[in-house]
Coordinates of C-alpha atoms in Angstrom, one line a residue:
Chain M
M21 CA 9.8 -33.4 -2.8
I22 CA 11.6 -30.7 -4.8
E23 CA 8.1 -29.3 -6.0
S24 CA 6.7 -28.7 -2.6
N25 CA 10.0 -27.0 -1.4
L26 CA 10.5 -24.9 -4.4
P27 CA 10.2 -21.4 -2.9
V28 CA 12.9 -21.9 -0.2
L29 CA 15.2 -24.0 -2.5
I30 CA 15.3 -21.1 -5.0
I31 CA 16.8 -18.8 -2.3
L32 CA 19.1 -21.5 -0.8
S33 CA 20.8 -22.6 -4.0
P34 CA 22.8 -19.4 -4.5
L35 CA 23.3 -18.9 -0.7
C36 CA 25.1 -22.3 -0.6
A37 CA 27.1 -21.5 -3.5
A38 CA 28.2 -18.3 -1.8
L39 CA 29.2 -20.2 1.3
I40 CA 31.5 -22.6 -0.5
C41 CA 32.7 -20.3 -3.3
M42 CA 35.7 -18.8 -1.4
L43 CA 36.8 -22.3 -0.3
L44 CA 36.6 -23.5 -4.0
T45 CA 38.5 -20.5 -5.3
A46 CA 41.4 -21.3 -3.0
I47 CA 41.6 -24.8 -4.8
H48 CA 41.3 -23.5 -8.3
R49 CA 40.7 -20.0 -9.6
E50 CA 37.6 -20.6 -11.7
L51 CA 36.1 -23.4 -9.6
G52 CA 34.2 -21.1 -7.2
R53 CA 32.8 -19.1 -10.2
A54 CA 31.6 -22.2 -11.9
V55 CA 29.6 -23.3 -8.8
V56 CA 28.0 -19.9 -8.5
V57 CA 27.1 -20.1 -12.3
L58 CA 25.5 -23.5 -11.7
A59 CA 23.8 -22.6 -8.6
V60 CA 22.1 -19.6 -10.2
L61 CA 21.2 -21.7 -13.2
V62 CA 19.5 -24.2 -10.9
S63 CA 17.5 -21.3 -9.2
L64 CA 16.6 -20.2 -12.7
V65 CA 15.2 -23.6 -13.8
M66 CA 13.3 -23.9 -10.5
S67 CA 11.9 -20.5 -10.8
V68 CA 10.4 -21.3 -14.1
M69 CA 9.0 -24.4 -12.6
Q70 CA 7.5 -22.4 -9.8
L71 CA 6.0 -19.9 -12.3
R72 CA 4.2 -22.7 -14.0
L73 CA 2.9 -24.1 -10.7
V74 CA 1.6 -20.7 -9.7
I75 CA -0.1 -20.1 -13.0
D76 CA -1.7 -23.4 -12.7
G77 CA -2.5 -23.7 -9.1
G78 CA -2.7 -20.2 -7.6
P79 CA -0.5 -18.6 -4.9
I80 CA 1.9 -20.8 -2.9
H81 CA 2.1 -20.3 0.8
Y82 CA 5.3 -21.9 2.2
A83 CA 6.0 -22.0 5.9
I84 CA 9.6 -22.4 6.6
G85 CA 10.5 -25.2 8.9
N86 CA 6.8 -26.0 9.1
Y87 CA 6.3 -23.4 12.0
A88 CA 2.7 -22.4 12.0
V89 CA 2.0 -19.2 10.0
P90 CA 1.7 -16.1 12.1
Y91 CA 4.6 -17.2 14.3
G92 CA 7.0 -18.7 11.7
I93 CA 8.4 -17.1 8.7
E94 CA 6.3 -17.5 5.5
L95 CA 7.2 -17.3 1.8
V96 CA 4.3 -16.2 -0.3
I97 CA 4.6 -16.7 -4.0
D98 CA 1.8 -15.2 -6.2
S99 CA 2.0 -14.6 -9.9
L100 CA 3.6 -11.1 -9.4
N101 CA 6.7 -12.1 -7.6
A102 CA 6.8 -15.5 -9.4
L103 CA 7.5 -13.6 -12.7
I104 CA 10.0 -11.2 -10.8
I105 CA 11.9 -14.1 -9.3
V106 CA 12.2 -15.5 -12.8
M107 CA 13.5 -12.0 -13.9
I108 CA 16.0 -11.9 -11.1
S109 CA 17.5 -15.2 -11.6
L110 CA 17.7 -14.7 -15.4
I111 CA 19.5 -11.5 -15.2
G112 CA 21.5 -12.8 -12.2
F113 CA 22.7 -15.8 -14.3
L114 CA 23.7 -13.7 -17.2
T115 CA 25.5 -11.3 -15.0
V116 CA 27.4 -14.0 -13.2
L117 CA 28.2 -15.6 -16.6
S118 CA 29.5 -12.4 -18.1
A119 CA 31.2 -11.2 -14.9
G120 CA 34.1 -13.5 -15.5
N121 CA 35.4 -11.4 -18.4
F122 CA 36.0 -8.4 -16.0
S123 CA 37.4 -10.4 -13.1
D124 CA 40.4 -9.1 -11.1
R125 CA 43.7 -10.7 -11.5
R126 CA 44.1 -11.5 -7.8
P127 CA 42.5 -14.9 -7.3
L128 CA 41.2 -14.0 -3.8
V129 CA 39.4 -10.7 -5.0
H130 CA 37.9 -12.8 -7.9
G131 CA 36.6 -15.4 -5.5
A132 CA 35.3 -12.5 -3.3
A133 CA 33.5 -10.9 -6.1
N134 CA 31.7 -14.0 -7.1
T135 CA 30.7 -14.8 -3.5
I136 CA 29.3 -11.4 -3.0
L137 CA 27.4 -11.6 -6.3
A138 CA 25.9 -14.8 -5.3
L139 CA 24.9 -13.3 -1.9
L140 CA 23.3 -10.3 -3.9
I141 CA 21.2 -12.7 -5.9
T142 CA 20.1 -14.5 -2.6
G143 CA 19.1 -11.2 -1.0
L144 CA 17.1 -10.1 -4.2
L145 CA 15.4 -13.5 -4.4
G146 CA 14.6 -13.4 -0.8
M147 CA 13.2 -9.9 -0.9
A148 CA 10.9 -11.0 -3.8
S149 CA 9.5 -14.0 -2.1
T150 CA 9.2 -13.3 1.6
G151 CA 5.9 -12.8 3.3
D152 CA 7.2 -11.5 6.6
V153 CA 8.0 -7.8 7.2
F154 CA 11.1 -8.5 9.4
N155 CA 12.3 -11.1 7.2
L156 CA 12.0 -8.4 4.3
Y157 CA 14.4 -6.2 6.4
V158 CA 17.1 -8.9 6.7
F159 CA 16.9 -9.6 3.0
L160 CA 17.0 -5.9 2.3
E161 CA 20.2 -5.7 4.3
I162 CA 21.9 -8.7 2.7
T163 CA 21.1 -7.1 -0.6
S164 CA 22.5 -3.7 0.4
L165 CA 25.5 -4.9 2.1
S166 CA 26.5 -7.0 -0.8
A167 CA 25.8 -4.1 -3.2
Y168 CA 28.1 -1.7 -1.0
C169 CA 30.9 -4.4 -1.4
L170 CA 30.3 -4.8 -5.2
I171 CA 30.2 -0.9 -5.8
A172 CA 33.4 -0.6 -3.7
L173 CA 35.2 -3.1 -5.9
G174 CA 34.9 -0.8 -8.8
G175 CA 38.0 1.2 -8.1
S176 CA 38.8 4.3 -6.0
R177 CA 35.8 6.3 -7.2
G178 CA 33.6 3.2 -6.4
V179 CA 34.9 3.2 -2.9
V180 CA 33.7 6.6 -2.1
S181 CA 30.3 6.3 -3.7
A182 CA 29.9 3.0 -1.9
Y183 CA 30.6 4.7 1.4
R184 CA 28.0 7.4 0.7
Y185 CA 25.5 4.8 -0.4
L186 CA 26.2 2.9 2.8
L187 CA 25.4 5.9 5.0
V188 CA 22.3 6.8 3.1
G189 CA 21.1 3.1 2.7
T190 CA 21.5 2.6 6.4
I191 CA 19.2 5.6 7.2
A192 CA 16.8 4.0 4.8
A193 CA 17.0 0.7 6.7
T194 CA 16.6 2.6 10.0
L195 CA 13.5 4.4 8.8
Y196 CA 12.0 0.9 7.6
L197 CA 12.8 -0.5 11.0
I198 CA 10.8 2.3 12.6
G199 CA 7.9 1.7 10.4
V200 CA 7.9 -1.9 11.3
A201 CA 8.2 -1.0 15.0
L202 CA 4.9 1.2 14.6
L203 CA 3.0 -1.5 12.7
Y204 CA 4.2 -4.3 15.1
G205 CA 3.3 -2.3 18.1
A206 CA -0.3 -1.7 16.8
T207 CA -0.9 -5.2 15.5
G208 CA 1.5 -7.6 17.4
T209 CA 2.3 -9.6 14.3
L210 CA 5.0 -9.6 11.6
N211 CA 3.3 -11.7 9.1
M212 CA 2.1 -9.6 6.1
G213 CA -1.2 -11.6 5.6
D214 CA -1.9 -11.6 9.3
M215 CA -1.0 -7.9 9.6
A216 CA -3.4 -7.0 6.8
E217 CA -6.3 -8.8 8.5
I218 CA -5.7 -7.2 11.9
L219 CA -5.3 -3.8 10.4
D220 CA -8.6 -4.4 8.4
K221 CA -10.5 -5.1 11.6
G222 CA -9.7 -2.2 14.0
D223 CA -9.3 1.5 13.5
H224 CA -5.5 1.9 12.7
D225 CA -5.5 4.8 10.3
N226 CA -3.3 7.0 12.3
V227 CA -0.6 4.3 12.9
M228 CA -0.7 3.5 9.1
L229 CA -0.3 7.1 8.3
L230 CA 2.7 7.6 10.6
A231 CA 4.2 4.3 9.4
S232 CA 3.8 5.2 5.7
C233 CA 5.6 8.6 6.4
F234 CA 8.6 6.5 7.4
L235 CA 8.1 3.8 4.6
I236 CA 8.0 6.1 1.6
P237 CA 11.4 7.7 2.3
A238 CA 12.8 4.3 3.3
F239 CA 11.8 2.5 0.0
G240 CA 12.4 5.8 -1.9
I241 CA 15.9 5.8 -0.9
K242 CA 16.5 2.2 -1.7
M243 CA 14.8 2.3 -5.0
A244 CA 16.4 5.9 -5.8
L245 CA 13.1 7.7 -6.3
F246 CA 13.4 11.4 -7.2
P247 CA 14.2 13.4 -4.1
F248 CA 16.0 10.5 -2.5
H249 CA 18.2 9.5 -5.5
G250 CA 21.4 11.4 -4.5
W251 CA 23.5 8.2 -4.0
Q252 CA 22.5 6.5 -7.1
P253 CA 24.2 8.0 -10.2
S254 CA 27.8 7.8 -8.9
A255 CA 27.1 4.3 -7.4
Y256 CA 25.8 2.9 -10.6
T257 CA 28.5 4.5 -12.5
H258 CA 31.5 3.3 -10.5
A259 CA 30.2 -0.2 -9.5
E260 CA 32.4 -3.1 -10.5
P261 CA 32.0 -3.4 -14.3
G262 CA 30.8 -7.0 -14.5
T263 CA 28.0 -6.6 -11.9
R264 CA 26.5 -3.4 -13.3
P265 CA 23.7 -5.0 -15.1
L266 CA 22.4 -6.7 -12.0
I267 CA 23.0 -3.7 -9.7
S268 CA 21.4 -1.1 -12.0
G269 CA 18.8 -3.2 -13.7
V270 CA 17.2 -5.2 -10.9
M271 CA 18.4 -3.9 -7.4
G272 CA 15.9 -0.9 -7.6
K273 CA 12.9 -2.9 -8.5
L274 CA 12.7 -5.0 -5.3
P275 CA 12.0 -2.1 -2.8
A276 CA 9.4 -1.0 -5.3
L277 CA 7.7 -4.4 -5.0
A278 CA 8.0 -4.1 -1.2
M279 CA 6.4 -0.6 -1.4
F280 CA 3.6 -2.2 -3.4
R281 CA 3.1 -4.9 -0.8
Y282 CA 2.9 -2.4 1.9
F283 CA 0.5 0.0 0.3
Y284 CA -1.8 -2.3 -1.6
C285 CA -1.6 -5.8 0.2
I286 CA -1.1 -4.7 3.9
F287 CA -2.7 -1.3 4.2
G288 CA -5.3 -1.9 1.6
T289 CA -8.0 0.3 0.4
D290 CA -9.6 0.6 3.8
F291 CA -6.6 2.9 4.7
V292 CA -8.3 6.4 4.5
Y293 CA -5.2 8.4 3.7
V294 CA -3.9 6.1 0.9
K295 CA -5.1 8.6 -1.7
Y296 CA -3.0 11.3 -0.1
M297 CA 0.0 9.2 0.2
M298 CA -0.3 8.1 -3.4
A299 CA -0.6 11.7 -4.4
V300 CA 2.7 12.5 -2.7
L301 CA 4.2 9.5 -4.6
G302 CA 2.8 10.9 -7.8
V303 CA 4.3 14.2 -7.3
F304 CA 7.7 12.7 -6.5
S305 CA 7.4 10.5 -9.7
V306 CA 6.3 13.4 -12.0
I307 CA 9.3 15.5 -10.9
G308 CA 11.5 12.5 -11.0
M309 CA 10.6 11.6 -14.6
L310 CA 11.5 15.0 -15.8
Y311 CA 14.5 15.7 -13.7
G312 CA 16.0 12.3 -14.5
S313 CA 15.5 12.7 -18.3
I314 CA 16.9 16.3 -18.3
M315 CA 20.0 15.4 -16.3
A316 CA 20.6 12.3 -18.5
M317 CA 20.8 14.6 -21.4
W318 CA 23.8 16.4 -20.0
Q319 CA 26.0 13.5 -19.6
S320 CA 28.7 12.5 -22.0
D321 CA 29.7 9.4 -20.0
I322 CA 27.2 6.7 -21.1
R323 CA 27.2 4.9 -17.7
K324 CA 26.3 8.3 -16.0
M325 CA 23.6 8.9 -18.7
L326 CA 22.0 5.4 -18.0
A327 CA 22.2 6.0 -14.3
Y328 CA 20.3 9.1 -14.6
S329 CA 17.9 7.6 -17.0
S330 CA 17.2 5.0 -14.2
V331 CA 16.0 7.8 -12.0
A332 CA 13.4 8.6 -14.6
Q333 CA 12.4 5.0 -15.2
I334 CA 12.0 4.2 -11.7
S335 CA 9.5 6.9 -11.5
Y336 CA 7.4 5.2 -14.1
I337 CA 6.9 2.3 -11.8
S338 CA 6.0 4.6 -8.8
L339 CA 3.7 6.5 -11.1
G340 CA 1.9 3.2 -11.7
F341 CA 1.6 2.8 -7.9
A342 CA 0.4 6.3 -7.6
V343 CA -2.4 5.8 -10.1
G344 CA -3.5 2.6 -8.3
T345 CA -6.0 1.0 -10.8
P346 CA -5.2 -2.8 -11.6
V347 CA -4.4 -1.7 -15.2
A348 CA -1.9 0.9 -14.1
L349 CA -0.5 -1.6 -11.6
A350 CA 0.0 -4.0 -14.3
G351 CA 1.8 -1.4 -16.4
A352 CA 4.1 -0.7 -13.4
F353 CA 5.0 -4.5 -13.1
L354 CA 5.4 -4.8 -16.7
H355 CA 7.8 -1.8 -16.8
M356 CA 9.6 -3.5 -13.9
L357 CA 10.2 -6.5 -16.0
G358 CA 11.0 -4.7 -19.2
H359 CA 13.2 -2.1 -17.7
A360 CA 15.3 -4.7 -15.9
F361 CA 16.2 -6.1 -19.4
M362 CA 16.5 -2.8 -21.2
K363 CA 18.8 -1.3 -18.5
G364 CA 20.5 -4.6 -17.9
G365 CA 21.0 -5.0 -21.7
L366 CA 22.4 -1.5 -22.0
F367 CA 24.9 -2.2 -19.4
F368 CA 25.8 -5.5 -20.9
C369 CA 26.6 -3.5 -24.1
T370 CA 28.6 -0.9 -22.4
G371 CA 30.4 -3.6 -20.6
A372 CA 31.1 -5.3 -23.8
V373 CA 32.3 -2.1 -25.5
R374 CA 34.5 -1.4 -22.5
F375 CA 35.9 -4.9 -22.7
K376 CA 36.7 -4.7 -26.3
Y377 CA 37.9 -1.0 -26.7
G378 CA 38.4 0.1 -23.1
T379 CA 36.3 3.1 -23.3
A380 CA 32.9 4.3 -22.0
D381 CA 32.8 7.8 -23.6
L382 CA 29.7 8.4 -25.9
N383 CA 32.0 10.1 -28.3
D384 CA 34.0 7.0 -29.0
F385 CA 30.9 5.1 -30.1
G386 CA 31.2 6.3 -33.7
R387 CA 30.0 3.7 -36.3
L388 CA 30.1 1.0 -33.7
Y389 CA 27.6 -1.0 -35.6
K390 CA 30.0 -2.1 -38.2
K391 CA 32.5 -3.5 -35.7
M392 CA 30.1 -4.9 -33.3
P393 CA 26.8 -5.7 -35.0
L394 CA 25.1 -7.7 -32.2
T395 CA 25.9 -5.1 -29.6
G396 CA 24.9 -2.2 -31.7
G397 CA 21.7 -4.1 -32.3
L398 CA 20.8 -4.5 -28.7
L399 CA 21.9 -0.8 -28.0
T400 CA 19.5 0.2 -30.7
L401 CA 16.6 -1.9 -29.6
A402 CA 17.1 -1.1 -25.9
A403 CA 17.2 2.5 -26.8
L404 CA 13.9 2.3 -28.9
S405 CA 12.4 0.4 -26.0
M406 CA 13.3 3.2 -23.6
I407 CA 11.7 5.8 -25.7
G408 CA 8.7 3.5 -26.1
I409 CA 8.5 2.5 -29.7
P410 CA 6.3 -0.5 -30.5
P411 CA 6.8 -3.6 -30.5
T412 CA 9.2 -3.4 -27.7
A413 CA 8.6 -3.8 -24.0
G414 CA 8.8 -0.1 -23.2
F415 CA 5.9 0.9 -25.5
F416 CA 3.4 -1.5 -23.8
S417 CA 4.3 -0.7 -20.2
K418 CA 3.9 3.1 -21.0
W419 CA 0.6 2.2 -22.8
Y420 CA -0.8 0.3 -19.8
L421 CA 0.3 3.1 -17.5
A422 CA -1.3 5.8 -19.6
L423 CA -4.5 3.5 -19.9
G424 CA -4.8 3.4 -16.2
A425 CA -4.0 7.0 -15.7
A426 CA -6.8 7.9 -18.2
G427 CA -9.2 5.8 -16.5
Q428 CA -8.6 7.8 -13.2
H429 CA -8.7 11.1 -15.3
E430 CA -5.2 11.8 -14.2
W431 CA -4.3 14.0 -17.4
I432 CA -1.3 15.5 -15.8
Y433 CA 0.3 12.0 -15.5
I434 CA -0.3 11.3 -19.1
A435 CA 1.1 14.7 -20.2
V436 CA 4.3 14.0 -18.1
L437 CA 4.6 10.6 -19.5
V438 CA 4.5 11.9 -23.0
I439 CA 7.1 14.7 -22.2
S440 CA 9.4 12.4 -20.5
S441 CA 9.2 9.9 -23.4
L442 CA 10.3 12.7 -25.8
L443 CA 13.1 13.8 -23.5
N444 CA 14.1 10.0 -23.5
A445 CA 14.1 10.2 -27.2
A446 CA 16.4 13.3 -27.2
Y447 CA 19.2 11.5 -25.5
F448 CA 18.7 8.1 -26.7
F449 CA 18.7 9.3 -30.4
K450 CA 22.0 11.0 -29.4
L451 CA 23.2 7.4 -28.7
I452 CA 21.8 6.1 -32.0
E453 CA 23.3 8.9 -33.9
K454 CA 26.8 8.1 -32.4
L455 CA 26.3 4.5 -33.3
F456 CA 25.3 4.8 -36.9
I457 CA 26.3 8.3 -38.3
Q458 CA 29.3 9.8 -36.4
K459 CA 32.7 8.9 -37.8
S460 CA 34.5 6.3 -36.0
S461 CA 37.1 7.6 -33.6
G462 CA 40.5 5.9 -33.6
I463 CA 39.9 3.5 -30.6
R464 CA 42.1 0.5 -30.5
E465 CA 40.8 -3.1 -30.0
R466 CA 42.0 -4.8 -26.9
W467 CA 40.4 -8.2 -27.7
S468 CA 39.9 -9.5 -31.3
S469 CA 38.8 -12.9 -32.9
R470 CA 38.0 -13.8 -36.4
E471 CA 34.6 -15.5 -35.9
L472 CA 33.0 -13.7 -33.0
E473 CA 32.8 -10.1 -32.2
L474 CA 33.0 -10.9 -28.4
P475 CA 33.7 -13.9 -26.2
V476 CA 30.6 -16.3 -26.0
T477 CA 30.0 -15.4 -22.3
L478 CA 29.4 -11.8 -23.3
L479 CA 27.4 -12.5 -26.4
V480 CA 24.8 -14.8 -24.6
P481 CA 23.5 -12.0 -22.3
I482 CA 23.3 -9.6 -25.2
V483 CA 21.2 -12.1 -27.3
V484 CA 19.1 -13.1 -24.4
C485 CA 18.3 -9.4 -23.5
F486 CA 17.5 -8.8 -27.2
I487 CA 15.0 -11.6 -27.2
A488 CA 13.6 -10.7 -23.8
I489 CA 12.9 -7.1 -24.7
L490 CA 11.0 -8.1 -27.9
G491 CA 9.5 -11.1 -26.2
I492 CA 8.0 -9.1 -23.2
G493 CA 6.7 -6.6 -25.9
L494 CA 5.1 -9.2 -28.1
C495 CA 3.9 -11.4 -25.2
N496 CA 2.6 -8.3 -23.3
A497 CA -1.1 -9.6 -23.3
W498 CA 0.0 -13.0 -21.8
I499 CA 2.1 -11.4 -19.1
V500 CA -0.6 -8.8 -18.2
D501 CA -3.1 -11.8 -17.9
V502 CA -0.7 -13.4 -15.5
L503 CA -0.2 -10.3 -13.5
M504 CA -4.0 -9.7 -13.4
M505 CA -4.4 -13.1 -11.6
S506 CA -3.0 -11.3 -8.5
L507 CA -3.9 -7.8 -9.1
E508 CA -7.7 -8.3 -9.5
G509 CA -9.3 -6.7 -6.5
V510 CA -6.0 -5.2 -5.2
G511 CA -6.1 -1.7 -6.7
L512 CA -7.8 1.4 -5.6
Chain F
M1266 CA 2.6 19.2 36.8
T1267 CA 1.1 15.7 37.3
M1268 CA 0.2 15.8 33.7
I1269 CA 3.8 16.3 32.5
N1270 CA 5.0 13.7 35.1
S1271 CA 2.4 11.0 33.8
F1272 CA 3.3 11.9 30.2
L1273 CA 6.9 11.4 30.9
A1274 CA 6.3 8.3 32.8
E1275 CA 4.5 6.8 30.0
K1276 CA 5.9 8.2 26.8
G1277 CA 9.2 9.9 27.9
I1278 CA 11.1 7.0 26.9
Y1279 CA 10.0 7.3 23.3
L1280 CA 10.7 11.1 23.4
L1281 CA 14.3 10.2 24.4
T1282 CA 14.6 7.6 21.8
F1283 CA 13.4 10.1 19.2
I1284 CA 16.0 12.7 20.4
L1285 CA 18.6 10.0 20.0
L1286 CA 17.6 9.2 16.6
A1287 CA 17.4 12.9 15.5
L1288 CA 21.0 13.3 17.0
G1289 CA 22.2 10.5 14.8
V1290 CA 20.6 11.7 11.7
A1291 CA 21.8 15.3 12.3
G1292 CA 25.2 14.0 12.9
I1293 CA 25.4 12.1 9.6
I1294 CA 24.3 15.2 7.8
T1295 CA 26.5 17.8 9.4
C1296 CA 29.7 16.0 10.4
N1297 CA 32.6 16.6 7.9
N1298 CA 34.6 13.6 9.1
Y1299 CA 33.6 10.3 7.6
M1300 CA 34.7 8.4 10.8
K1301 CA 32.2 10.7 12.8
K1302 CA 29.4 10.0 10.3
L1303 CA 30.0 6.3 10.9
I1304 CA 29.6 6.8 14.6
C1305 CA 26.5 8.8 14.2
M1306 CA 25.1 6.1 12.0
N1307 CA 25.6 3.7 15.0
I1308 CA 23.9 6.2 17.3
M1309 CA 20.9 6.1 15.0
Q1310 CA 20.8 2.5 14.8
V1311 CA 20.9 2.1 18.6
A1312 CA 17.9 4.4 18.8
V1313 CA 15.9 2.0 16.9
I1314 CA 16.9 -0.8 19.0
F1315 CA 15.7 1.2 22.0
L1316 CA 12.3 1.7 20.3
F1317 CA 11.8 -1.9 19.6
L1318 CA 12.9 -2.9 23.3
C1319 CA 10.4 -0.3 24.7
L1320 CA 7.6 -2.1 22.8
G1321 CA 8.4 -5.4 24.4
Q1322 CA 8.5 -3.9 27.9
K1323 CA 5.6 -4.2 30.2
R1324 CA 5.1 -3.4 34.0
G1325 CA 5.3 -6.4 36.4
G1326 CA 6.7 -8.8 33.7
T1327 CA 9.7 -10.9 34.2
I1328 CA 12.4 -12.2 31.8
P1329 CA 11.0 -14.6 29.3
V1330 CA 12.4 -17.8 30.7
A1331 CA 10.0 -20.4 32.0
L1332 CA 9.9 -20.0 35.8
S1333 CA 8.0 -22.2 38.2
G1334 CA 4.9 -20.3 39.5
A1335 CA 4.5 -18.1 36.5
A1336 CA 2.5 -19.9 34.0
E1337 CA 0.5 -17.0 32.4
A1338 CA 1.8 -15.2 29.4
A1339 CA 1.0 -12.0 31.0
E1340 CA 3.7 -12.5 33.6
Y1341 CA 6.4 -12.4 31.0
I1342 CA 7.7 -9.6 29.0
N1343 CA 7.4 -10.0 25.1
P1344 CA 10.6 -11.8 24.0
L1345 CA 10.0 -11.3 20.3
P1346 CA 11.3 -7.8 19.9
H1347 CA 14.5 -8.7 21.8
G1348 CA 14.8 -11.5 19.2
L1349 CA 14.3 -9.0 16.3
M1350 CA 16.7 -6.7 17.8
L1351 CA 19.4 -9.4 18.1
T1352 CA 19.2 -9.7 14.3
A1353 CA 19.3 -6.0 14.0
I1354 CA 22.4 -5.7 16.1
V1355 CA 24.1 -8.4 13.9
V1356 CA 23.2 -6.4 10.8
S1357 CA 24.3 -3.2 12.2
L1358 CA 27.6 -4.9 13.1
G1359 CA 27.9 -6.1 9.5
T1360 CA 27.1 -2.5 8.2
T1361 CA 29.8 -1.1 10.7
A1362 CA 32.3 -3.5 9.6
V1363 CA 31.8 -2.8 5.7
G1364 CA 31.8 0.9 6.5
L1365 CA 35.2 0.7 8.5
S1366 CA 36.7 -1.4 5.7
L1367 CA 35.6 1.1 3.3
L1368 CA 36.9 3.9 5.2
L1369 CA 40.4 2.1 5.3
R1370 CA 40.4 1.8 1.4
I1371 CA 39.3 5.7 1.0
K1372 CA 42.2 6.6 3.5
E1373 CA 44.6 4.3 1.5
K1374 CA 43.6 5.7 -1.8
Y1375 CA 43.0 9.4 -1.2
G1376 CA 45.0 9.9 2.0
T1377 CA 42.1 11.7 3.8
I1378 CA 38.7 10.9 5.4
E1379 CA 37.5 14.6 5.7
E1380 CA 34.6 15.2 3.2
D1381 CA 36.1 18.7 1.9
D1382 CA 39.4 17.3 1.1
L1383 CA 37.9 14.2 -0.6
L1384 CA 35.7 16.2 -2.8
Y1385 CA 38.7 18.5 -3.8
R1386 CA 40.9 15.5 -4.5
E1387 CA 38.1 13.8 -6.5
K1388 CA 37.9 16.8 -8.7
L1389 CA 41.7 16.8 -9.3
L1390 CA 41.5 13.0 -10.1
S1391 CA 38.8 13.6 -12.8
M1392 CA 40.7 16.5 -14.3
E1393 CA 43.7 14.3 -14.5
T1394 CA 42.0 11.4 -16.1
Q1395 CA 40.5 13.9 -18.7
R1396 CA 43.9 15.3 -19.4
T1397 CA 45.5 11.9 -19.9
R1398 CA 42.6 10.9 -22.1
E1399 CA 43.2 13.9 -24.3
K1400 CA 46.8 13.4 -24.4
L1401 CA 46.2 9.8 -25.5
K1402 CA 44.0 10.9 -28.2
K1403 CA 46.6 13.4 -29.6
Q1404 CA 49.2 10.7 -29.5
D1405 CA 46.8 8.4 -31.5
Q1406 CA 46.2 11.3 -34.0
Q1407 CA 49.9 12.0 -34.3
S1408 CA 50.7 8.2 -35.0
K1409 CA 47.9 8.2 -37.7
D1410 CA 49.2 11.3 -39.4
K1411 CA 52.6 9.7 -39.6

């Protein structure tokens, strides 16, 4: 009973928690949060079960409400999004767990923040699992609307950046709808699989070309790809502190997944202009990788540095799409998983430092490793992984990307990959230098305890991210095998 | 002349929709006032709703409610785009509501919703926080020296 309905239950669990969270917060301050934590934990357990089912038995097709497939909404879970759903629910769970330490004193705001966080997780899970283009739009907007609210909760700077994000994000949603309208007008269906079949049969190249002209900017804005990234640095910097790991670590990856679905699953290789579209994407990613890294070097606020480095890191993913061989696509997806834990982990660490010392300035990080050994450890490991030093996750994703690019003889991509990694090294070694060498500045502790460096709810995410970064790196062969189950025959 | 007429009759509505869309986007980019930007955003969304409704339209079709005497699908217009746009309208309502409440907060915190003033005030704010931070550091140093 549960097993056959897993795909929809994973989405429904945080949604139900969001619906009752406010009510329960009115009864007791922490009750609503507890329910949200429990619901996301349930999603996490079910998503792991689902991943096992998918690995054993192949893709799951789930028709919501048993409506026949091209007419009703379908959820399609293959090994790609099964892995990504596990990633979302794990980071979502850690974020909800640690967000309690940054909560607002006013109970109503506290309850609302948890409600919106649960809605954000719902939207992300829905975007990952849906197989219907319009359903994707609805989940995209659920995600975006809750993200606007969470960014606005981060103080007066946050409100302005949330408003700017709202305007730009709505333009993206509108462009996406135009793309859907064009494809729907040509095929008469909204189901992804069905649409792919119909586009295969007829001569629809012009429609696909026009639609992809709208879809690339749409997803580009949502995932903060280079020329469309303007909203991103300030939004990531000023978001509500407890929710930053989820917003900056996971939110950009789902539009990238949707972009992959469009270009490789729906349009497919019979689309004659796909090479040109991917070349455009490649140019964007190459410039983005350099631009993001260079901008990150200038920042002294660590949050802003991490935000700009996200611009560069998201370009690695689109670079994998631009190359388009199964190996490069596997590298892109491995980077999606790995980067979520690296960036999420870095934001967990900065959150922890902010919680303990009330500062986010890089210059205050002097000899932090003595005072906070675990946090310092994760900061170092995540920084090394960002640079791409084995055996961390970052090295192997870049390795597969380079391998794919070499297979296609795209030497420029490899050169830029290496240069961007060196630039990453420049600013992440700055962080490591501050951590270990610079004299400690006189920052005062706000929270102290004899046994632990931080409260348990903040330590758990740090430890889990540490294990995940190492684990993804060491088990990369297994993960790539799982990814390849769906990627065989998909690429160019 | 007939060519233009037939073109306008067939595709004219798409042209108008496109103009509406372009107006909305241009407004978001050029307007200085955040409220006006929000209104332009709504105009843009309405343009897309029109685009979808055009797709569902057909000559000689009637409203998609089962009528006696009209049994063929060809006699009804396509109801699906209308259903989709119902959802899109709800989403745009939600977006507008969030946008308006954000505007209220901006007005509360900065006292203005003009972009130029806002940028100026943000700069002032960041300079102020930097100054207070330096002051705090100096105080820390002094207390240590003592």
